[in-house]
Amino acid sequence: NVKKITISGTNGKSTTSKLLFDIMKAHKKDVRLTGNIGNPLLLEKNIKKKTIFIIEASSYQLDYSKFFKSKYSAILNLSPDHLERHGTFKNYVKAKFKIIKFQDSNGYAFIDNNNILNELVKKNKIKSKIVKIKYLKYKKYFRQINNVYFNNTSNKKNLSFVLSIAKVLKLNLKKVINTANKFKGLEYRQQIIHKSKKLLIINDSKSTSFSSTVALLESYKNIYWILGGLAKKGDKLKLKKKYFSNIKAYIYGKDRNFFISSLPNQISYKYSSTLKKIMKNLNNDIKNDSMKKVILFSPCAASFDQFKNFEERGNSFNNIIELMLKKSEYE
């Protein structure tokens, strides 16, 4: 009987869950951040009638779930991921769809206007109220956001979901906007670790697929993009040609040949075996660049070829950058 808000999707689940959690805290709610980002649900204690669970749900968790039910469910976005587990993209989507399929007539389902989701909604005769997120509808609210974290399209889209959920829950809009403006994001998820007039450095070590990086590649100019690691099955870079000239790629790791072949010919690249070695290449190139530039660490791959997890990978990148900034080589 506890009120549950469940967030799933391919990219941005953790960030969206944390933002919603911060918003609920600003409203003085008894709220718990659980699931893939916090405690397992059943470890939470002192549960009251007014307690609200915000749950980040992965496709792995939902795939083996038979009974999980959430009054408020959101599927942020969908692109091929974890195909080594699910086999096909359709199976992957079906796993996510369970958070909507099990809802009753009191439920709310927030979805992207996605053909596969629309088809599943019709096919399964969903009982809950379907709320399709129309991003253009929220432009007036985006103008009130002065947080650089929401400068790219993916974070704006995820913010649209939060605004839509907040409306259904009748939350105070000013508090929602204020919380978004103060939001710092999570470590290694599109995290801005350095900002100056001529240089922006983003640590997006959590990126494990091309789809999680495209919005960043579309949002900045003169990008020095570091990528590599263990590639995901079936992954492809879908980026419009007009952005190719903005990017210089620096590729490392076990599957560097896969990433080299995945890049369009118009994107220049260099490659090496390790993150540390490719950063030396990047450092030499950036010294001669007087233009405003962005160093984007967004690997589009799993980290396990050289690191324990994406956190260790992200921390390693931070350490490399820290040493370089101390020498003032980037300024």
Steps between C-alpha positions, in 0.01 A plus 500: 500500500803730505501768228761405239647702215704275274749632244635286218639556150836460331677821602456746786318278751728575795515874435124531456434294813741714704350827370150381587626393843649848560172661392303284744746592776444868420127433557583347845380154391608173663666370186739207440736461206512128424556225246794520262622827652443454875397231747308193386133577577466245778792643698320831561372538858246715689255501211189712555182552298640825358837351404583535130738264320687626194630189329755476222421174320738334254399262221678218688290555812176532306575201279468251787230693685151347502318702767650849510234770476545879502230768499725745312730358231726677251695362203733787409648383169584180317796393289666158454681396818583182696429287192743239633236441770172560316593372153296758307405864539134399514563272799691781669205738452254235626699470823478877554130498410413286802488813719201609289348162423438419869333832581129530583251774413637728775846502344682755284748401228736769365653404167696642210308513173659176384354271231584177684351629827189627322456157342539323836249734664239411237579130495484453879190712564668699775273606787705793632491855366763547228682836509706557185780748559507782244830682551402820317224548755764568767706763314366781718628316808841435343543877468484519880786249535845658523685182599764405239426135579174530303659653191482178300194338346507173697490674840230736378290205390544328835409826672177499295407168663568646845283805424218277376517276809512810723182632337310174561621497862398868535844609617599866529646605164729767648658241729544264204678771293713614796609143573588444133711817500692381807538142374864392465441162342662172594866411481621380161166571331550798267685651795670835439834474681661818362366818345686808384473751214689281255448151635217275616576147625220243537539163672231268365662170597154345556449506122498143374339543157499745210141604573600641839760729338326635189321785682834628633661481156210708367518760778857631477762614248869414465469172692796282597313174554663214694331161452572129520488186712281193446248570223136401535341251264310665216605855595507766225579870488201692365623856463404758237773600252489867599668411833793302356729801454459596869662178623849358542492145639756336731445125522649254749434155646444142393235564235665808344480343152121474537477870587734601218280315248183647660607862451409681177803572278452873550582478871876510556639264763807377685524178698708331767480202736418675830318807627822647636681465167218647290478796739864579419402518132209727581717720721752557223225597255310731732804716578493636146126575505423859600125465442244428773494123542320214674672188630230235510574169672202293391628145430187343342621165634522276804805561718601144589792466257713734717292604802283339771202721413404838355574671834863387498523601134354843576733552794801404285400764243463762776849421628650542152322832452603624843867445419467676166316798647769536770754547222267760341530317171136552407458869574 
